[in-house]
Each structure stands twice: as C-alpha cells, then as structure tokens.
Amino acid sequence: MTVAIHVENLTKRFNDLVAVDGISFDIEHGEIFGLLGPNGAGKTTTLSMLSTILKPTSGSAAINGIDIEHDEDGVRKSIGIVFQDQSLDEELTAWENMDFHGRLYRLAAEVRKQRTSELLQLVELEERKNDIVKTFSGGMRRRLEIARGLLHHPSVLFLDEPTLGLDPQTRNHLWQYIATLAREKGITIILTTHNMEEADRLCNRVAIIDHGRIIALDTPTNLKDGIGGDVVSIRTPNPEAIVASLNEPWVLRKEQHNGEVTISLQNAEHRISTIVTALNQRQIPIESISIHKPTLEDVFLSFTGKTIREQEADHKMNMRTYQRMMRH
Ligand SMILES: Nc1ncnc2c1ncn2[C@@H]1O[C@H](COP(=O)(O)OP(=O)(O)O)[C@@H](O)[C@H]1O
Ligand SMILES: [Mg+2]
C-alpha cells in the first residue's frame, strides 16, 4: 500500500526567497502529522503545494499515490482543506454553508443531507444548524469549517493553524475532535502550527521547520528525549559570563538567547544549588532561575539557537525592513 503523503525534495521559490527548501517526508495512513515552526517558516506554502493551490518550483509529492502535478483533480478529491483565512458565508446558516459546499462537489441531494447531518453532529453543531454563521464564536466557526472540509469524505485532511486565535478551552476541545477524526474515522491529518503544546499533545510525529527546511522530524517524545535531561533557564543581565563559566561535564548543552541562558543536564534538582553557588562565587547576578522537563520549544532552541517566539520577532522585523525598502 502507498503512504498517505509522500514528499520528496519539495521546493518553492518566490523570486530570491526560498520559502520551502527541499523538504522530504512520508506520512502513514491515519497519522496526525505536524509541521511546527515560527511565522514565515514555509508551513502554509508547503500545504498550498500539497493541496495543488501553488505549483512547486522543484521536487515532487503524492497524496495516496496521486502525483500533485500530474493529477490535480485526483488530489483535490482525496483531500479536505481548512486554511487560515476564514471562508464561511456569514449570512448563511451552518446547514446552508455545508449544503452549498456539497453542491460544489456535485454530491446528490440525499447524500448532502445525510452527510451534513452526520458531520454537524460530529462537531456538535447540530442544534445550531439553522443559525446564521454571523452569530457563531471563533471555535464554532472553526468546527464548521472542519465539518465542511470533510463533506466529500476525503481520506486526508489539511489543517493550517487550526486553533490560531482560539482561547485555551476551545483549543482543547478542538484537539479532541481532531484526534477523534484520526482515531475513529482513520483520516490522515497534516496540520501546521507554531504552538508547541499543540504539536506535542496532538501529533504522532512532528517535523520542525525553520527557514523552509526541516531541521528535525520524529515523535514528540523522541524529540524531547534528544535534549538529554532536564532544562534549567537562568535569566541574568550577564548571560555571556554564565555561558563562559559553566563548564562542568554534567552540563550537556548551553544556549544563550535574549538575556536568558538555557542549559540541559540530568537530574537538575540535585545540581541547582551547585549552579547557584558557582554563579554567586563568580558574582554573576541571577534574576530568576527555573527547572523544567524539555518541551518542543527547547528542541527548537537546541537546533536553531533561538526560541520560536524570538525567531518570529526576527521575521517580523525583516518583513518591516523589506516593506520599508519597497516603499522607498
Ligand atoms: N505569494 C508569495 N509571494 C512572495 N513571498 C511569499 C508568498 N507567500 C509566502 N511568501 C513568503 O514565504 C515565506 C514562507 O511563508 P509561509 O509559507 O506563509 O510561512 P508560514 O506559514 O510558516 O508562516 C515567508 O517569508 C513569506 O513572506
Ligand atoms: Mg502560515
């Protein structure tokens, strides 16, 4: 049997910018696969190529064995898409939005009716089916979009930042729907996110993407285990001094970024007093110190030297510089 999604050396250039830079991976049927990375990493561009919205510059990909460049219609039939820009008709009811979409896919009236009812139940919107979308909360809209994306029974679902802008409770709720879809319906899901918790909690495997390249790909557990122990974060006015002075063999990794030093070590709770004493002796001030188990943020940091948030701040700044240049 072919894999659900096969991607080989996929690349997209926009003039001088390489937005997606030769990525490769395979996704098994029924997997929830996450593309985790900061804004501007190339996540949406990747999904756009896989869903035949954008043509790749080079490389290839196939969905259920169907090549994205040779059979666009075939690919579109086997995928459901929920992209970032909301595309529901605000003036129509939930039911009408579904029905309209079903007509686009040329589903027979009976089939439309049955599936709409089934899917609205699945995302718990059955009771609101006759209300216009304008009255819906953000979470309800996202659920409706997911239901709509499933109307033609795709075997693969693309979700671009599915919980962006939702409150934590709604986000949790949505994670449950997504997990259920994969588990009970066997739907393969590829989603993008810059939320580490989302990638960690929801995905079977995660590809960490930065500047268009996959820098790590594994299960969340394996990625975090790769850090090799606990993480201690020290906030200080003098990070260089800490990096220079902590040379003990049990310091497995040290990273300095934005006034903070992050070090990895085994059994951090037993080392913390040693660290504090050592820094006191060398008169290096500590503003705060904390211990935690590794997160995917630590994984990102260990590969790039920056946190996802710091990387996003850089991207924003570059975009501003670029826009300023374009204006002058
Ligand atoms: N149509 C386009 N034309 C030019 N540059 C683009 C276009 N779409 C995206 N980009 C650029 O490509 C890079 C990747 O963008 P995108 O895939 O949207 O990232 P992400 O979804 O990870 O935030 C960014 O630097 C973005 O500005
Ligand atoms: Mg995006």
Coordinates of C-alpha atoms and ligand atoms in Angstrom, one line a residue:
M1 CA 0.0 0.0 0.0
T2 CA 1.2 3.5 -0.7
V3 CA 1.8 6.0 2.1
A4 CA -0.9 8.7 2.6
I5 CA 1.5 11.6 1.7
H6 CA 4.9 11.3 0.1
V7 CA 7.0 14.4 -0.3
E8 CA 10.4 14.5 -2.0
N9 CA 12.7 17.5 -2.2
L10 CA 9.8 19.8 -2.4
T11 CA 10.9 23.4 -3.1
K12 CA 9.2 26.7 -3.6
R13 CA 10.9 29.9 -4.5
F14 CA 9.3 33.4 -4.6
N15 CA 11.9 35.3 -6.7
D16 CA 15.0 35.4 -4.5
L17 CA 13.3 33.9 -1.4
V18 CA 13.4 30.1 -1.0
A19 CA 10.2 29.7 1.1
V20 CA 10.4 25.9 1.1
D21 CA 13.8 24.4 0.7
G22 CA 13.9 20.8 -0.4
I23 CA 11.8 19.1 2.2
S24 CA 11.1 15.3 2.2
F25 CA 8.9 13.1 4.4
D26 CA 6.4 10.3 4.3
I27 CA 3.1 10.3 6.3
E28 CA 1.4 7.0 7.1
H29 CA -2.4 6.5 6.8
G30 CA -4.2 7.6 10.0
E31 CA -1.3 9.6 11.3
I32 CA -1.6 13.1 12.7
F33 CA 1.5 14.8 11.3
G34 CA 2.5 18.3 12.5
L35 CA 4.6 21.0 10.7
L36 CA 5.9 23.1 13.6
G37 CA 7.7 26.3 13.1
P38 CA 7.7 30.1 13.5
N39 CA 5.8 32.5 11.3
G40 CA 7.4 32.6 7.9
A41 CA 9.0 29.1 8.1
G42 CA 7.2 27.9 5.0
K43 CA 4.3 25.9 6.5
T44 CA 1.4 27.4 4.6
T45 CA 3.4 27.3 1.4
T46 CA 4.0 23.6 1.9
L47 CA 0.3 22.9 2.4
S48 CA -0.6 25.0 -0.6
M49 CA 1.7 23.0 -2.8
L50 CA 0.4 19.7 -1.4
S51 CA -3.2 20.8 -2.0
T52 CA -2.3 21.9 -5.6
I53 CA -3.0 25.6 -4.9
L54 CA 0.6 26.5 -5.6
K55 CA 2.9 24.9 -8.1
P56 CA 6.3 23.7 -6.7
T57 CA 9.4 25.1 -8.1
S58 CA 11.0 21.7 -8.0
G59 CA 10.7 18.4 -6.2
S60 CA 7.6 16.2 -6.1
A61 CA 4.8 15.0 -3.9
A62 CA 1.9 12.5 -4.0
I63 CA -1.3 12.1 -2.0
N64 CA -2.4 8.4 -1.8
G65 CA 0.0 7.8 -4.6
I66 CA -1.5 10.5 -6.8
D67 CA 1.0 13.0 -8.1
I68 CA 0.2 16.6 -7.2
E69 CA 1.4 17.9 -10.6
H70 CA 0.0 15.2 -12.9
D71 CA -3.5 14.8 -11.5
E72 CA -4.7 17.9 -9.6
D73 CA -8.3 16.8 -9.7
G74 CA -7.5 13.4 -8.3
V75 CA -5.6 15.1 -5.5
R76 CA -8.3 17.6 -4.7
K77 CA -10.9 14.8 -4.5
S78 CA -8.9 13.0 -1.9
I79 CA -8.2 15.9 0.4
G80 CA -10.2 18.3 2.6
I81 CA -8.7 21.7 3.3
V82 CA -9.2 24.1 6.2
F83 CA -6.9 27.1 5.6
Q84 CA -6.3 30.2 7.8
D85 CA -8.5 32.7 6.0
Q86 CA -12.0 32.0 7.1
S87 CA -14.2 31.2 4.1
L88 CA -17.6 30.7 5.5
D89 CA -20.6 32.7 4.3
E90 CA -21.5 34.8 7.3
E91 CA -25.1 35.4 6.1
L92 CA -25.9 31.8 5.6
T93 CA -26.8 29.2 8.2
A94 CA -24.4 26.4 9.2
W95 CA -26.6 24.0 7.2
E96 CA -26.6 26.2 4.1
N97 CA -22.9 26.6 4.2
M98 CA -22.5 22.8 4.2
D99 CA -25.1 22.4 1.5
F100 CA -23.5 24.9 -0.8
H101 CA -20.2 23.2 -0.5
G102 CA -21.8 19.8 -1.2
R103 CA -23.2 21.3 -4.4
L104 CA -19.7 22.4 -5.4
Y105 CA -18.6 18.8 -5.1
R106 CA -21.7 17.7 -7.0
L107 CA -22.9 15.5 -4.2
A108 CA -26.5 14.3 -4.7
A109 CA -29.2 15.9 -2.6
E110 CA -29.8 12.9 -0.4
V111 CA -26.1 12.3 0.2
R112 CA -25.6 16.0 1.0
K113 CA -28.4 15.9 3.5
Q114 CA -27.2 12.8 5.2
R115 CA -23.6 13.8 5.5
T116 CA -24.3 17.3 6.6
S117 CA -26.4 16.0 9.4
E118 CA -23.8 13.4 10.4
L119 CA -20.9 15.9 10.3
L120 CA -22.8 18.6 12.2
Q121 CA -23.4 16.1 14.9
L122 CA -19.8 15.1 14.9
V123 CA -18.6 18.7 15.6
E124 CA -21.6 19.3 17.9
L125 CA -23.3 22.0 15.9
E126 CA -26.4 20.0 15.1
E127 CA -28.5 22.2 17.4
R128 CA -27.2 25.4 15.8
K129 CA -27.6 24.2 12.2
N130 CA -30.3 26.8 11.4
D131 CA -28.5 29.8 12.9
I132 CA -26.5 32.1 10.7
V133 CA -22.8 31.9 11.0
K134 CA -22.5 35.6 12.0
T135 CA -23.8 34.6 15.4
F136 CA -21.1 31.9 15.9
S137 CA -18.0 32.1 18.1
G138 CA -14.5 31.5 16.7
G139 CA -14.4 27.9 17.9
M140 CA -17.8 27.1 16.3
R141 CA -16.7 28.6 13.0
R142 CA -13.6 26.5 13.0
R143 CA -15.6 23.4 13.8
L144 CA -18.0 24.2 11.0
E145 CA -15.0 24.6 8.6
I146 CA -13.6 21.3 9.6
A147 CA -17.1 19.6 9.1
R148 CA -17.3 21.3 5.7
G149 CA -13.8 20.1 4.7
L150 CA -14.9 16.5 5.4
L151 CA -18.1 16.7 3.4
H152 CA -16.7 14.9 0.3
H153 CA -15.2 12.1 2.5
P154 CA -11.6 12.9 1.9
S155 CA -9.1 10.5 3.3
V156 CA -6.6 13.2 4.1
L157 CA -7.3 16.5 5.9
F158 CA -5.1 19.6 5.7
L159 CA -5.4 22.0 8.7
D160 CA -3.5 25.3 8.5
E161 CA -3.0 26.6 12.1
P162 CA -6.4 25.1 13.2
T163 CA -6.5 26.7 16.6
L164 CA -4.9 30.0 16.0
G165 CA -6.7 32.8 17.8
L166 CA -8.9 30.4 19.9
D167 CA -9.0 30.5 23.7
P168 CA -7.3 27.6 25.6
Q169 CA -10.5 25.8 26.4
T170 CA -11.9 25.9 22.8
R171 CA -8.4 24.8 21.6
N172 CA -8.5 21.8 23.9
H173 CA -11.9 20.9 22.6
L174 CA -10.8 21.2 19.0
W175 CA -7.8 19.0 19.7
Q176 CA -10.2 16.3 20.8
Y177 CA -12.2 16.5 17.6
I178 CA -9.1 16.3 15.5
A179 CA -7.8 13.3 17.5
T180 CA -11.2 11.6 17.1
L181 CA -11.2 12.1 13.4
A182 CA -7.9 10.3 13.1
R183 CA -8.7 7.5 15.5
E184 CA -12.2 6.7 14.7
K185 CA -12.5 7.7 11.0
G186 CA -9.0 6.7 10.0
I187 CA -8.5 10.1 8.4
T188 CA -4.8 11.2 7.9
I189 CA -4.2 14.7 9.1
I190 CA -1.4 17.1 8.3
L191 CA -1.5 20.3 10.3
T192 CA 0.7 23.3 10.7
T193 CA 1.2 25.1 14.0
H194 CA 3.6 27.4 15.8
N195 CA 2.1 26.3 19.1
M196 CA 4.5 23.7 20.7
E197 CA 1.8 22.4 23.0
E198 CA -0.5 21.7 20.1
A199 CA 2.3 19.8 18.2
D200 CA 3.2 17.9 21.4
R201 CA -0.3 16.9 22.5
L202 CA -1.9 16.2 19.2
C203 CA 0.6 14.9 16.7
N204 CA 2.0 11.4 16.3
R205 CA 5.1 12.9 14.6
V206 CA 6.3 16.4 14.2
A207 CA 8.6 18.0 11.6
I208 CA 10.2 21.1 13.0
I209 CA 10.6 23.6 10.1
D210 CA 12.7 26.8 10.0
H211 CA 13.6 28.9 7.0
G212 CA 11.9 26.4 4.7
R213 CA 14.0 23.5 6.0
I214 CA 13.1 20.5 8.2
I215 CA 15.6 20.6 11.0
A216 CA 14.2 17.7 13.0
L217 CA 11.5 15.0 12.5
D218 CA 10.3 12.5 15.0
T219 CA 7.7 11.7 17.6
P220 CA 7.4 14.5 20.2
T221 CA 8.7 12.1 22.9
N222 CA 11.8 11.2 20.9
L223 CA 12.4 14.9 20.0
K224 CA 12.3 15.9 23.7
D225 CA 14.4 12.9 24.8
G226 CA 17.0 14.1 22.4
I227 CA 17.7 17.0 24.7
G228 CA 19.2 14.6 27.1
G229 CA 17.8 15.5 30.5
D230 CA 16.1 18.5 32.3
V231 CA 16.3 22.1 31.3
V232 CA 17.4 24.9 33.5
S233 CA 16.7 28.5 32.4
I234 CA 18.5 31.4 34.0
R235 CA 17.6 35.0 33.4
T236 CA 20.5 37.3 34.0
P237 CA 22.0 40.7 32.9
N238 CA 25.2 38.9 32.0
P239 CA 24.5 35.7 30.0
E240 CA 27.9 35.6 28.4
A241 CA 29.5 35.2 31.9
I242 CA 27.3 32.2 32.7
V243 CA 28.0 30.5 29.4
A244 CA 31.7 31.1 29.9
S245 CA 31.8 29.8 33.5
L246 CA 29.5 26.7 33.5
N247 CA 32.0 24.2 32.1
E248 CA 31.2 21.2 34.3
P249 CA 31.0 17.9 32.4
W250 CA 27.4 17.4 33.5
V251 CA 26.3 20.5 31.5
L252 CA 25.2 18.7 28.3
R253 CA 24.2 21.8 26.4
K254 CA 24.1 25.6 26.9
E255 CA 22.4 28.2 24.9
Q256 CA 22.3 31.9 25.3
H257 CA 19.4 33.9 23.8
N258 CA 17.7 37.2 24.7
G259 CA 19.1 37.7 28.2
E260 CA 18.5 34.1 29.1
V261 CA 20.8 31.1 29.4
T262 CA 19.3 27.7 28.9
I263 CA 21.3 24.6 29.9
S264 CA 20.5 20.9 29.7
L265 CA 21.5 18.4 32.3
Q266 CA 20.5 15.2 34.1
N267 CA 18.8 15.4 37.5
A268 CA 18.6 19.2 37.5
E269 CA 17.0 19.3 41.0
H270 CA 20.3 18.0 42.5
R271 CA 22.5 20.4 40.6
I272 CA 20.6 23.6 41.1
S273 CA 22.3 24.6 44.4
T274 CA 25.7 23.9 42.9
I275 CA 24.8 26.2 39.9
V276 CA 23.6 29.0 42.2
T277 CA 26.7 28.7 44.4
A278 CA 29.0 28.7 41.5
L279 CA 27.4 31.8 40.0
N280 CA 27.3 33.6 43.4
Q281 CA 31.1 32.9 43.9
R282 CA 31.8 34.4 40.5
Q283 CA 29.5 37.3 41.3
I284 CA 27.3 36.8 38.4
P285 CA 23.8 38.1 39.2
I286 CA 20.8 35.9 38.7
E287 CA 17.4 37.5 38.1
S288 CA 15.5 34.2 38.1
I289 CA 16.1 30.5 37.7
S290 CA 13.7 27.7 36.8
I291 CA 13.8 23.9 36.0
H292 CA 11.5 22.2 33.6
K293 CA 11.2 19.0 31.6
P294 CA 12.2 19.6 27.9
T295 CA 9.5 21.0 25.6
L296 CA 9.4 21.2 21.8
E297 CA 10.5 24.8 22.3
D298 CA 13.7 23.5 23.9
V299 CA 14.1 21.2 20.9
F300 CA 13.7 24.2 18.5
L301 CA 16.1 26.2 20.6
S302 CA 18.7 23.5 20.6
F303 CA 18.6 23.3 16.8
T304 CA 18.4 27.0 15.9
G305 CA 19.8 28.9 19.0
K306 CA 16.5 30.8 19.2
T307 CA 13.0 30.2 20.6
I308 CA 10.2 30.1 18.2
R309 CA 9.0 33.4 19.5
E310 CA 12.4 35.1 19.1
Q311 CA 12.5 33.7 15.5
E312 CA 9.1 35.2 14.8
A313 CA 10.2 38.6 16.1
D314 CA 13.1 38.5 13.7
H315 CA 10.8 37.5 10.8
K316 CA 8.5 40.4 11.6
M317 CA 11.5 42.8 11.7
N318 CA 12.8 41.5 8.3
M319 CA 9.3 42.0 6.8
R320 CA 9.2 45.6 8.1
T321 CA 12.6 46.3 6.7
Y322 CA 11.6 44.8 3.4
Q323 CA 8.4 46.8 3.2
R324 CA 10.3 50.0 4.0
M325 CA 12.7 49.2 1.2
M326 CA 9.8 48.6 -1.2
R327 CA 8.2 52.0 -0.3
H328 CA 11.5 54.0 -1.0
Ligands
LIG1 N1 2.9 34.6 -2.6 C1 4.1 34.9 -2.0 N2 5.0 35.8 -2.6 C2 6.1 36.1 -2.0 N3 6.6 35.6 -0.8 C3 5.7 34.8 -0.2 C4 4.5 34.4 -0.7 N4 3.9 33.5 0.1 C5 4.7 33.4 1.2 N5 5.8 34.1 1.0 C6 7.0 34.2 1.9 O1 7.5 32.8 2.0 C7 7.9 32.6 3.4 C8 7.1 31.5 3.9 O2 5.7 31.9 4.1 P1 4.6 30.9 4.7 O3 4.6 29.6 4.0 O4 3.3 31.7 4.7 O5 5.1 30.7 6.2 P2 4.3 30.2 7.5 O6 3.0 29.6 7.0 O7 5.2 29.1 8.1 O8 4.1 31.3 8.4 C9 7.7 33.9 4.1 O9 8.9 34.6 4.1 C10 6.6 34.6 3.3 O10 6.8 36.0 3.4
MG2 MG 1.1 30.1 7.6

